[in-house]
mmCIF file of N, CA and C and ligand atoms in Angstrom:
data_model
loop_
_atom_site.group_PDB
_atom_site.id
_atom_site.type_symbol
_atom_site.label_atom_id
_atom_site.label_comp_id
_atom_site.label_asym_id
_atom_site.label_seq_id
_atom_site.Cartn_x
_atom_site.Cartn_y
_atom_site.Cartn_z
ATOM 1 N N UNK F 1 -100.597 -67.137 -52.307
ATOM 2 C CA UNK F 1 -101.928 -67.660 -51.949
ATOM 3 C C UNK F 1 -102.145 -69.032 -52.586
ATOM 4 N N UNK F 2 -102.642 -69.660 -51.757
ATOM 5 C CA UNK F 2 -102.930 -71.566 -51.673
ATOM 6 C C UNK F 2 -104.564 -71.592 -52.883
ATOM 7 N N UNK F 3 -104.060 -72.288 -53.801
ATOM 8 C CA UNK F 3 -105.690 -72.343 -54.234
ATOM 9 C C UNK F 3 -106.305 -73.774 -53.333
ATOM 10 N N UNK F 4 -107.954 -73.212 -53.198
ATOM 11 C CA UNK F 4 -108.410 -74.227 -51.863
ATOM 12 C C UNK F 4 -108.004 -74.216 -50.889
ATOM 13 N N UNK F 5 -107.660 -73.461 -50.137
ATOM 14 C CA UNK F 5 -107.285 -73.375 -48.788
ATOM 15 C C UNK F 5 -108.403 -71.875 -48.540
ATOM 16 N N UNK F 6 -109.044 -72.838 -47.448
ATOM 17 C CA UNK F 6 -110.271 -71.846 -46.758
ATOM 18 C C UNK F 6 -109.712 -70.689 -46.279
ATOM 19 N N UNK F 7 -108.406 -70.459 -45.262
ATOM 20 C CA UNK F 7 -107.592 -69.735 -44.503
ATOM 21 C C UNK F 7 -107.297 -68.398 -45.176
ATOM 22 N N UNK F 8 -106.700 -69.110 -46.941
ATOM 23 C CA UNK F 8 -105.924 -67.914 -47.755
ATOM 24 C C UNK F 8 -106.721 -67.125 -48.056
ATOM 25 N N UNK F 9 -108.193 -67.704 -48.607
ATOM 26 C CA UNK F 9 -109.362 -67.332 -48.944
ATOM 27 C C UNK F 9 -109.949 -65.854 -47.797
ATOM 28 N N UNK F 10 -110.094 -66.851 -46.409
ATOM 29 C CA UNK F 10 -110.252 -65.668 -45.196
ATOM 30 C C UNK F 10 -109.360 -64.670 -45.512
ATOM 31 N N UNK F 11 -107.660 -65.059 -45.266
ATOM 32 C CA UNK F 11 -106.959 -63.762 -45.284
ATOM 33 C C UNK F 11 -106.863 -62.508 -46.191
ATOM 34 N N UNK F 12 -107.381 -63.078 -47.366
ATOM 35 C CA UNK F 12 -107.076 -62.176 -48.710
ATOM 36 C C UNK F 12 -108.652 -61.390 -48.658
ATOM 37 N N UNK F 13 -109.696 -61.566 -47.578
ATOM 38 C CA UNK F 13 -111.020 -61.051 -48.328
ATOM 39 C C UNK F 13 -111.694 -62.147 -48.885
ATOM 40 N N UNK F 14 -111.652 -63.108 -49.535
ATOM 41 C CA UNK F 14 -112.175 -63.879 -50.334
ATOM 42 C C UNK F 14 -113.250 -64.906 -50.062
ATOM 43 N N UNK F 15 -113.027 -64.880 -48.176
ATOM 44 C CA UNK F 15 -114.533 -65.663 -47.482
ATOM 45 C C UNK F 15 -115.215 -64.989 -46.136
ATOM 46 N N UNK F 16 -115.837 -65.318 -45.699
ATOM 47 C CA UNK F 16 -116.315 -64.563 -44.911
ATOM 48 C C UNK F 16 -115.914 -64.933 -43.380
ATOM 49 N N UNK F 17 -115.390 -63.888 -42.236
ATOM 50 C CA UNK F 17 -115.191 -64.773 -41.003
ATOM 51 C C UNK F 17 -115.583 -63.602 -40.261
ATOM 52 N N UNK F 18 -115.514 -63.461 -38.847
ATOM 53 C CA UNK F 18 -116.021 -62.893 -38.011
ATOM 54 C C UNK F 18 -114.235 -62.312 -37.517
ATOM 55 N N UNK F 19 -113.711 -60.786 -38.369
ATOM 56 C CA UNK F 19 -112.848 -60.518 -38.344
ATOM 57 C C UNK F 19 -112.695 -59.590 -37.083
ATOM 58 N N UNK F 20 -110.929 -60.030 -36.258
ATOM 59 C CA UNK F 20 -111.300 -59.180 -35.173
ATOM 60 C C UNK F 20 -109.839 -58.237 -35.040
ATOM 61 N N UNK F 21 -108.567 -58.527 -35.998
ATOM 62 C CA UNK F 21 -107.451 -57.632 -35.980
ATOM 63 C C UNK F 21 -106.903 -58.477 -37.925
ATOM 64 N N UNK F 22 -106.388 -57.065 -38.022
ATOM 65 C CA UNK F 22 -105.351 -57.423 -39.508
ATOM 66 C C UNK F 22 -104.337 -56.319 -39.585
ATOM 67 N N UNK F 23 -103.410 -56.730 -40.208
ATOM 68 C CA UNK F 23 -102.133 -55.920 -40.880
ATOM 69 C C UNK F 23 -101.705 -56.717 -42.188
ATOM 70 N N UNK F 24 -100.356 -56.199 -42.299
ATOM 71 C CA UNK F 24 -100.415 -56.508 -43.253
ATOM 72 C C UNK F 24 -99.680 -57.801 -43.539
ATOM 73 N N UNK F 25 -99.138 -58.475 -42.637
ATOM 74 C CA UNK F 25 -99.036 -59.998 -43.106
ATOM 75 C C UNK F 25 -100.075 -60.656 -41.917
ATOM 76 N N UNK F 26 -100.642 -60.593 -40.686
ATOM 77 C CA UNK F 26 -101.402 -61.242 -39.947
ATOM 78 C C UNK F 26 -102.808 -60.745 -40.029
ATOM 79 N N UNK F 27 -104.294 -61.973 -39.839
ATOM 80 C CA UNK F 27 -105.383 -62.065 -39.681
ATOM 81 C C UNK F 27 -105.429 -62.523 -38.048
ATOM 82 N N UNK F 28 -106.856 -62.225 -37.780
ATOM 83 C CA UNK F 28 -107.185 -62.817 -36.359
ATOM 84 C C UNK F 28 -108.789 -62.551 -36.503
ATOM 85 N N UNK F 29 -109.140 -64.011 -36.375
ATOM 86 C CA UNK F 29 -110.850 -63.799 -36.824
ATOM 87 C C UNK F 29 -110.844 -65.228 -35.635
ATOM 88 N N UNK F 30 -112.796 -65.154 -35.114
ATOM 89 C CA UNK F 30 -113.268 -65.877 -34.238
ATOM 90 C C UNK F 30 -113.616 -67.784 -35.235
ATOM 91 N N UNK F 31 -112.949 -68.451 -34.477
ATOM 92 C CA UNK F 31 -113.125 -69.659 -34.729
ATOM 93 C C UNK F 31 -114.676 -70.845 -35.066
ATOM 94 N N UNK F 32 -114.910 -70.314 -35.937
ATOM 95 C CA UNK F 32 -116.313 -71.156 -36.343
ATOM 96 C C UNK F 32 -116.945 -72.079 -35.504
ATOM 97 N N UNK F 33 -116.278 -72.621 -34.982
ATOM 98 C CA UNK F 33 -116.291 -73.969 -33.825
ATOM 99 C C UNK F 33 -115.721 -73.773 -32.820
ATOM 100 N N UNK F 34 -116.142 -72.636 -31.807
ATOM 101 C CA UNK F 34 -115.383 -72.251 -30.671
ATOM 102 C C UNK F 34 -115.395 -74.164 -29.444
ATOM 103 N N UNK F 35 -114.072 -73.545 -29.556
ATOM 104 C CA UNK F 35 -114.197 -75.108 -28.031
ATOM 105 C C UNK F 35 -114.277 -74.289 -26.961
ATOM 106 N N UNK F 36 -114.103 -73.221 -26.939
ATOM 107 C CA UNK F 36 -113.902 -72.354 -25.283
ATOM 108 C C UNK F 36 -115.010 -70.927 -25.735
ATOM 109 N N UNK F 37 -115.667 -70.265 -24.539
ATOM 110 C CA UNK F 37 -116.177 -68.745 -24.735
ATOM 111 C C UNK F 37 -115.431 -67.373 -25.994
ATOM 112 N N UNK F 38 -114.039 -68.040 -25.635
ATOM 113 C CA UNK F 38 -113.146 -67.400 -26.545
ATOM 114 C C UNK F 38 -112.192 -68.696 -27.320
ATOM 115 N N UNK F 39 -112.379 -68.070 -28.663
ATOM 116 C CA UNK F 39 -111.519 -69.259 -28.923
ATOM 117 C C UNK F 39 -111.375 -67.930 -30.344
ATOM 118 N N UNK F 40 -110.171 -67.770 -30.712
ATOM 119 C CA UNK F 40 -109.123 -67.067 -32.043
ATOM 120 C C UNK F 40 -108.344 -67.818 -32.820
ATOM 121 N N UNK F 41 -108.390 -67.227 -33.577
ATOM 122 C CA UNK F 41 -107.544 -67.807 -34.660
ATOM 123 C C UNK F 41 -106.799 -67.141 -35.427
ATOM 124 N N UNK F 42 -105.273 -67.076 -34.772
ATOM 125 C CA UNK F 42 -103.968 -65.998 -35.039
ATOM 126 C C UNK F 42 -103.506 -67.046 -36.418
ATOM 127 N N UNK F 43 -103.643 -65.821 -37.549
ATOM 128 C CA UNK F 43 -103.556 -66.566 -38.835
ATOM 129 C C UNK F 43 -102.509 -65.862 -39.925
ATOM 130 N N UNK F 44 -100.996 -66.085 -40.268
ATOM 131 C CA UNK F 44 -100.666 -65.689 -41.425
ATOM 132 C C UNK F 44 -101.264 -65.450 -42.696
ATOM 133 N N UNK F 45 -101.070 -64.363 -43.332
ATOM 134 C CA UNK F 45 -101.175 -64.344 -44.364
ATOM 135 C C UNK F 45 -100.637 -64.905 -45.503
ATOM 136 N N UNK F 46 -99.166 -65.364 -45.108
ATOM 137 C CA UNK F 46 -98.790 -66.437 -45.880
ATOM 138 C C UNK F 46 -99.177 -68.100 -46.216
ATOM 139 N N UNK F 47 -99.206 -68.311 -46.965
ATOM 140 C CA UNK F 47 -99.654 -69.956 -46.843
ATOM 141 C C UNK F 47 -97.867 -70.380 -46.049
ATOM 142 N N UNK F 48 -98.622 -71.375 -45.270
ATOM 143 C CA UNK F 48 -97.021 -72.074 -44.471
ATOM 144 C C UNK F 48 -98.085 -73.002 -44.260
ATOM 145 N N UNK F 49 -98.137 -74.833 -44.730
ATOM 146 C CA UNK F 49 -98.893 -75.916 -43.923
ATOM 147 C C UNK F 49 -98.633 -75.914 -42.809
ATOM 148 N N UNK F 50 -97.384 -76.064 -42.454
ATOM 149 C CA UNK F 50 -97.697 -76.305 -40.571
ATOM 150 C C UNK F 50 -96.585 -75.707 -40.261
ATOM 151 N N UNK F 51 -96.480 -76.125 -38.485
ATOM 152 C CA UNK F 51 -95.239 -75.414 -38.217
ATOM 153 C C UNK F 51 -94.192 -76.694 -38.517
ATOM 154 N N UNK F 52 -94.219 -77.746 -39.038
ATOM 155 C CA UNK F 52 -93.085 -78.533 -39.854
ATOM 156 C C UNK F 52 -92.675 -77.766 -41.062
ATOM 157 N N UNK F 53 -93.711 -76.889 -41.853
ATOM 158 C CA UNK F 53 -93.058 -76.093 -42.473
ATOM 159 C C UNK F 53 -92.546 -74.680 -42.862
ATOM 160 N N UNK F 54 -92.126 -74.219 -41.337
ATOM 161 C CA UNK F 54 -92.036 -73.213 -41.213
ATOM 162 C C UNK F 54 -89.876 -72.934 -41.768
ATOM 163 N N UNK F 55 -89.565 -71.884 -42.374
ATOM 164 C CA UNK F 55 -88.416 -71.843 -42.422
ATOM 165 C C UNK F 55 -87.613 -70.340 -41.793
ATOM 166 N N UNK F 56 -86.538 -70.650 -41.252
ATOM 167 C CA UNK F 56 -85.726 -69.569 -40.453
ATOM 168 C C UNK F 56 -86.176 -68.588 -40.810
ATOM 169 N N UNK F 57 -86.631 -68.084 -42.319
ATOM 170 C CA UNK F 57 -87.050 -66.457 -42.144
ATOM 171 C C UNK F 57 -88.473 -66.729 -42.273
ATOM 172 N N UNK F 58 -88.874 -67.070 -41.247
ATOM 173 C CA UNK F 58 -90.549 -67.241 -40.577
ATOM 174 C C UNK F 58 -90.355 -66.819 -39.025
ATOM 175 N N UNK F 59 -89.323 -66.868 -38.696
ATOM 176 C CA UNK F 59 -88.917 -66.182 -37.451
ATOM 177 C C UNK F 59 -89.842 -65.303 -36.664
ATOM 178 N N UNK F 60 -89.762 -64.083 -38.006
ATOM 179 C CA UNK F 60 -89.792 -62.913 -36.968
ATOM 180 C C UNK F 60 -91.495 -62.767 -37.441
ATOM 181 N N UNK F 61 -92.067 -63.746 -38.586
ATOM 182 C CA UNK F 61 -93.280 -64.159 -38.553
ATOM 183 C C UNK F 61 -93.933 -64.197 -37.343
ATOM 184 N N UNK F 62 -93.495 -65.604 -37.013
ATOM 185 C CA UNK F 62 -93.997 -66.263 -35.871
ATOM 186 C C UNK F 62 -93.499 -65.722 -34.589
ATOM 187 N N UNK F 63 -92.920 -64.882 -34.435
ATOM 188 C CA UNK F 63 -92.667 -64.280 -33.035
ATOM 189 C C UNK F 63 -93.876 -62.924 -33.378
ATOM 190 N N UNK F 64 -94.048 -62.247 -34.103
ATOM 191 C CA UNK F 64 -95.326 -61.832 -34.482
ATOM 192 C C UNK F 64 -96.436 -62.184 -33.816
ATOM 193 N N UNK F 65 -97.135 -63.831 -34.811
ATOM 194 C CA UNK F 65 -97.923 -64.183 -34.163
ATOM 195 C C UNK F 65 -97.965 -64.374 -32.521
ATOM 196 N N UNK F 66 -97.663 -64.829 -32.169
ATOM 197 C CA UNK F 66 -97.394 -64.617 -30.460
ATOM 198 C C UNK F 66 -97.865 -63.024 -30.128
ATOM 199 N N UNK F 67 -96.596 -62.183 -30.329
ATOM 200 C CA UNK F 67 -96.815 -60.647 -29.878
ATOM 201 C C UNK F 67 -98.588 -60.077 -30.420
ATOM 202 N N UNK F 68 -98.825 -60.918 -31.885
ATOM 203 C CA UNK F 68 -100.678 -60.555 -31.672
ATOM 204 C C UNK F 68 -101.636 -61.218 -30.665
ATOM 205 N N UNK F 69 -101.239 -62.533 -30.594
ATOM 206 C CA UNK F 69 -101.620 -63.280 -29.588
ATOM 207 C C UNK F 69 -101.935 -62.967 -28.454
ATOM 208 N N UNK F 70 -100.833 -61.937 -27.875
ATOM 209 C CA UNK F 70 -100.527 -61.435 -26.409
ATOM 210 C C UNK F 70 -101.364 -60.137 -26.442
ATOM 211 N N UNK F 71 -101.730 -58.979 -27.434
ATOM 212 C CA UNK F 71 -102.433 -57.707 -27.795
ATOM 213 C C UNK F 71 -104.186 -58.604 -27.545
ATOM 214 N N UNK F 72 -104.103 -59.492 -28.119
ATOM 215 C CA UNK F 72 -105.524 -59.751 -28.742
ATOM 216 C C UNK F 72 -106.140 -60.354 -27.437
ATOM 217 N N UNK F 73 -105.025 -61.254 -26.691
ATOM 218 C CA UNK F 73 -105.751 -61.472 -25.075
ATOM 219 C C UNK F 73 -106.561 -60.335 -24.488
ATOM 220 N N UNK F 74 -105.512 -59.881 -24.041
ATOM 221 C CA UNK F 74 -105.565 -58.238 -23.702
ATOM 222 C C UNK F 74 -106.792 -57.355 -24.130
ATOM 223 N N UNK F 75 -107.050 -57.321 -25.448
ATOM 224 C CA UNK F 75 -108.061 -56.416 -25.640
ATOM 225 C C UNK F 75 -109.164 -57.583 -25.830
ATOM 226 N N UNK F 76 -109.583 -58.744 -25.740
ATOM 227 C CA UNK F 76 -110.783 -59.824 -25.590
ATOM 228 C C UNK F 76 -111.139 -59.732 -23.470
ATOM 229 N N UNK F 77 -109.684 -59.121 -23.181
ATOM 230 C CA UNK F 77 -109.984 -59.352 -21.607
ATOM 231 C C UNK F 77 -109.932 -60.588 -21.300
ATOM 232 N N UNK F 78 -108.872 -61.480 -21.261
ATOM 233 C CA UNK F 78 -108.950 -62.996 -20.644
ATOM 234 C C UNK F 78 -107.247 -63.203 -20.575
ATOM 235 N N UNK F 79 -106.606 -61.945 -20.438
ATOM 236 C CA UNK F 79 -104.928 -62.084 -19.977
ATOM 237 C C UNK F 79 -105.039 -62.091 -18.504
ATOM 238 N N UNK F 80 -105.670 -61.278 -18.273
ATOM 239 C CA UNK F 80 -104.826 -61.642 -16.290
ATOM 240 C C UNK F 80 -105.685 -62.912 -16.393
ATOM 241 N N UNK F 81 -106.998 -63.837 -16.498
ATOM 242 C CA UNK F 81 -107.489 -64.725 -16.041
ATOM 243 C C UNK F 81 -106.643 -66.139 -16.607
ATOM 244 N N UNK F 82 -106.289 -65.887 -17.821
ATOM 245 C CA UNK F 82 -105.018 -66.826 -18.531
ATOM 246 C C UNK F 82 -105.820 -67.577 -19.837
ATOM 247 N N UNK F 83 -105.068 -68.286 -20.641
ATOM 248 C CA UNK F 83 -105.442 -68.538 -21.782
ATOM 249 C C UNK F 83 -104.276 -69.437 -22.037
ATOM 250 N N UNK F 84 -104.786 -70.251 -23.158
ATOM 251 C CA UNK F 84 -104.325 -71.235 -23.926
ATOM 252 C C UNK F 84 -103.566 -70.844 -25.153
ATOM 253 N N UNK F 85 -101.986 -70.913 -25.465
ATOM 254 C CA UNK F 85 -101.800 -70.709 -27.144
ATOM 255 C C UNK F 85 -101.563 -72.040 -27.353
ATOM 256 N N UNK F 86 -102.138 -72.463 -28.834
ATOM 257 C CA UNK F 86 -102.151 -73.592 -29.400
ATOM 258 C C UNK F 86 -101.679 -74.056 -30.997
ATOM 259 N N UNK F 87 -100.750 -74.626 -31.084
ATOM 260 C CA UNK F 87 -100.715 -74.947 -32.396
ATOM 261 C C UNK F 87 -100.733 -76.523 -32.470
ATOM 262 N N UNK F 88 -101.654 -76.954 -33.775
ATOM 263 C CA UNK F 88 -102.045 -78.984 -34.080
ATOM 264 C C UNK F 88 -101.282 -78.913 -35.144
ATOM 265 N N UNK F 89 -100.396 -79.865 -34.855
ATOM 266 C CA UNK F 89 -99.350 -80.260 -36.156
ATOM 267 C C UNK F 89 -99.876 -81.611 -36.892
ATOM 268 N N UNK F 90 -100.191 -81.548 -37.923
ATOM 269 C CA UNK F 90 -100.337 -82.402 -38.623
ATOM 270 C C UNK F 90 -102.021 -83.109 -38.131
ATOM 271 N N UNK F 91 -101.905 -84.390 -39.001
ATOM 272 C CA UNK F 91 -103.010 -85.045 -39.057
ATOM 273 C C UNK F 91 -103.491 -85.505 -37.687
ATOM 274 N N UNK F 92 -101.994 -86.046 -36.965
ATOM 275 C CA UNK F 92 -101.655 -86.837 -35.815
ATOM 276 C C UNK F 92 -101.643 -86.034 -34.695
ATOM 277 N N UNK F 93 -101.457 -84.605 -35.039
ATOM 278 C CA UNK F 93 -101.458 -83.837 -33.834
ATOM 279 C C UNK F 93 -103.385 -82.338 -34.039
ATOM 280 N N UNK F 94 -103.992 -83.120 -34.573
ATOM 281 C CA UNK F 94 -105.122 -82.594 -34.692
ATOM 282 C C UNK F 94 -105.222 -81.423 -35.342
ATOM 283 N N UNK F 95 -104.492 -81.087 -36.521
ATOM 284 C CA UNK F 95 -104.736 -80.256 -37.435
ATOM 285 C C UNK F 95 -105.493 -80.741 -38.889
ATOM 286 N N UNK F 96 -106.702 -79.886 -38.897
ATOM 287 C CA UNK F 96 -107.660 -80.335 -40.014
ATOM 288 C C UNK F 96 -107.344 -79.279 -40.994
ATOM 289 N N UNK F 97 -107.024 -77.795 -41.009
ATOM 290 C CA UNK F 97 -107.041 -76.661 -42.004
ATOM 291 C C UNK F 97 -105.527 -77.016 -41.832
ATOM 292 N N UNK F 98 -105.080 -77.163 -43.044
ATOM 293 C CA UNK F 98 -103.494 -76.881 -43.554
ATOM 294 C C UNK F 98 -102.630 -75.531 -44.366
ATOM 295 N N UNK F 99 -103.343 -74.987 -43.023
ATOM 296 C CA UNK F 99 -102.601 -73.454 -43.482
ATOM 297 C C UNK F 99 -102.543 -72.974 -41.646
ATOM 298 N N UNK F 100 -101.294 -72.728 -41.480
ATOM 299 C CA UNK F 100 -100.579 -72.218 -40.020
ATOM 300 C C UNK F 100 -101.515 -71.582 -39.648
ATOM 301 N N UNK F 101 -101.896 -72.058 -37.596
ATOM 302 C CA UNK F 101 -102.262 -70.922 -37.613
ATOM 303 C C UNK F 101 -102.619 -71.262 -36.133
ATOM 304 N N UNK F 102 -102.461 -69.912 -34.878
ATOM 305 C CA UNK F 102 -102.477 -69.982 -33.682
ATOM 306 C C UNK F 102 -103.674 -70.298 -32.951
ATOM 307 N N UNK F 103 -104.447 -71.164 -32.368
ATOM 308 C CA UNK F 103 -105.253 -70.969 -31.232
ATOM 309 C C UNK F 103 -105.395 -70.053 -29.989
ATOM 310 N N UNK F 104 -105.869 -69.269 -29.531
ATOM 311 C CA UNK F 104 -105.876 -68.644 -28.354
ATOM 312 C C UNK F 104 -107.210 -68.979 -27.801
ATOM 313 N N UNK F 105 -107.211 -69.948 -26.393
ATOM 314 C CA UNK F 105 -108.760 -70.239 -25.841
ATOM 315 C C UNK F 105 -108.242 -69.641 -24.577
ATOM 316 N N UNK F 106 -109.858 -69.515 -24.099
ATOM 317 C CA UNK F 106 -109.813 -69.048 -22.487
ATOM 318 C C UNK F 106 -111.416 -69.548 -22.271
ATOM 319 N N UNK F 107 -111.597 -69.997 -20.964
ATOM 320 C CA UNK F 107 -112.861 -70.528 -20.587
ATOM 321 C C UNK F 107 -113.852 -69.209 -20.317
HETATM 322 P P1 5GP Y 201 -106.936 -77.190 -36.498
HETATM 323 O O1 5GP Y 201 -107.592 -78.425 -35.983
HETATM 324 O O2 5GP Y 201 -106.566 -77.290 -37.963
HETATM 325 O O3 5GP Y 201 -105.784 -76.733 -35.636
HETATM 326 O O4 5GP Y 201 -108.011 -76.042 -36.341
HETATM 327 C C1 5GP Y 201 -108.806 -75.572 -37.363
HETATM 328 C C2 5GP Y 201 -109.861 -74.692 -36.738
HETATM 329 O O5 5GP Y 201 -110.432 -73.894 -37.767
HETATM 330 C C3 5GP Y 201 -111.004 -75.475 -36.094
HETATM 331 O O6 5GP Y 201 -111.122 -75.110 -34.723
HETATM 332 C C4 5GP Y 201 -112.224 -75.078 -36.914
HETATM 333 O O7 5GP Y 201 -113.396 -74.941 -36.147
HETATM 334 C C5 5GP Y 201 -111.809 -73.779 -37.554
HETATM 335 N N1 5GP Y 201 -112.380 -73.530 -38.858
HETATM 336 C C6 5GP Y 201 -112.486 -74.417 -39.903
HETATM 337 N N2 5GP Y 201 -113.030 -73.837 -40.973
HETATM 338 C C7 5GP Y 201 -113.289 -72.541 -40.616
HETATM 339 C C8 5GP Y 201 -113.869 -71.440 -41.312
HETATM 340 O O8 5GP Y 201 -114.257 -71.513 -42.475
HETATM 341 N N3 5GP Y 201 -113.970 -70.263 -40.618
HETATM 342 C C9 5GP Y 201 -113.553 -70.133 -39.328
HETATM 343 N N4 5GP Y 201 -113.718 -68.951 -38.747
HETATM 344 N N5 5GP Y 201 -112.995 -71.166 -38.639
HETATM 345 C C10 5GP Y 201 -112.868 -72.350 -39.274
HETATM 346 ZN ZN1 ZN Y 202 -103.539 -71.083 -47.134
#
C-alpha cells in the first residue's frame, strides 16, 4: 500500500466510495465524476502507477481485471448494448490518479 494514494486508501477500507464488487486482490467502485450514466472503476489492490508499470507477473492480474470488467458489464446491464474499457497512461495520456486502474463507460 502507496502512502497518499486515494485508490490504496479506497481499496484497503480506508476512504469512502460507492463500492460495487471486491475479492481479494480486485475493487470495483462507481467513479466520482461519472463521464457516462455508467462509468466504473476496475481497480487493483496492488499499487502498480500505470500500465508502463506493470510487470510479467501482473499478467494474470490484468487479465483478471478485464474478466471483472466483462462480469460487472453484465450485472450493471450495458453488455449486449456495449461499453467502453479504458485505461489513461500517464500525464499525456490523461491519467490524474496514479494507481492502475480500468474504466468501464456505457451511455
Ligand atoms: P484517470 O484520469 O486517472 O484515468 O481517472 C481517474 C478517475 O478517478 C477520474 O474519472 C475521477 O473522476 C476518479 N476519481 C478521482 N478521485 C476519486 C475518488 O476519490 N473516488 C472515486 N470514486 N473516484 C475518483
Ligand atoms: Zn495506490
Amino acid at each position: 500500500m502507496e502512502k497518499e494514494c486515494i485508490f490504496c486508501d479506497i481499496a484497503h477500507g480506508k476512504a469512502p466510495c460507492d463500492l460495487l464488487f471486491e475479492n481479494e486482490r480486485i475493487v470495483v467502485f462507481k467513479d466520482i465524476k461519472p463521464h457516462c450514466p455508467t462509468h466504473l472503476l476496475i481497480v487493483p489492490k496492488k499499487h502498480i502507477r500505470s500500465v508502463n508499470d506493470l510487470a510479467e507477473e501482473d499478467s494474470g492480474l490484468l487479465a483478471e481485471l478485464f474478466y471483472v470488467a466483462k462480469e460487472m458489464a453484465e450485472k450493471v446491464g450495458v453488455d449486449k448494448k456495449g461499453y467502453k474499457l479504458l485505461f489513461n497512461v500517464e500525464k499525456g495520456g490523461g491519467q490524474v490518479i496514479f494507481h492502475l486502474h480500468l474504466h468501464l463507460l456505457a451511455k
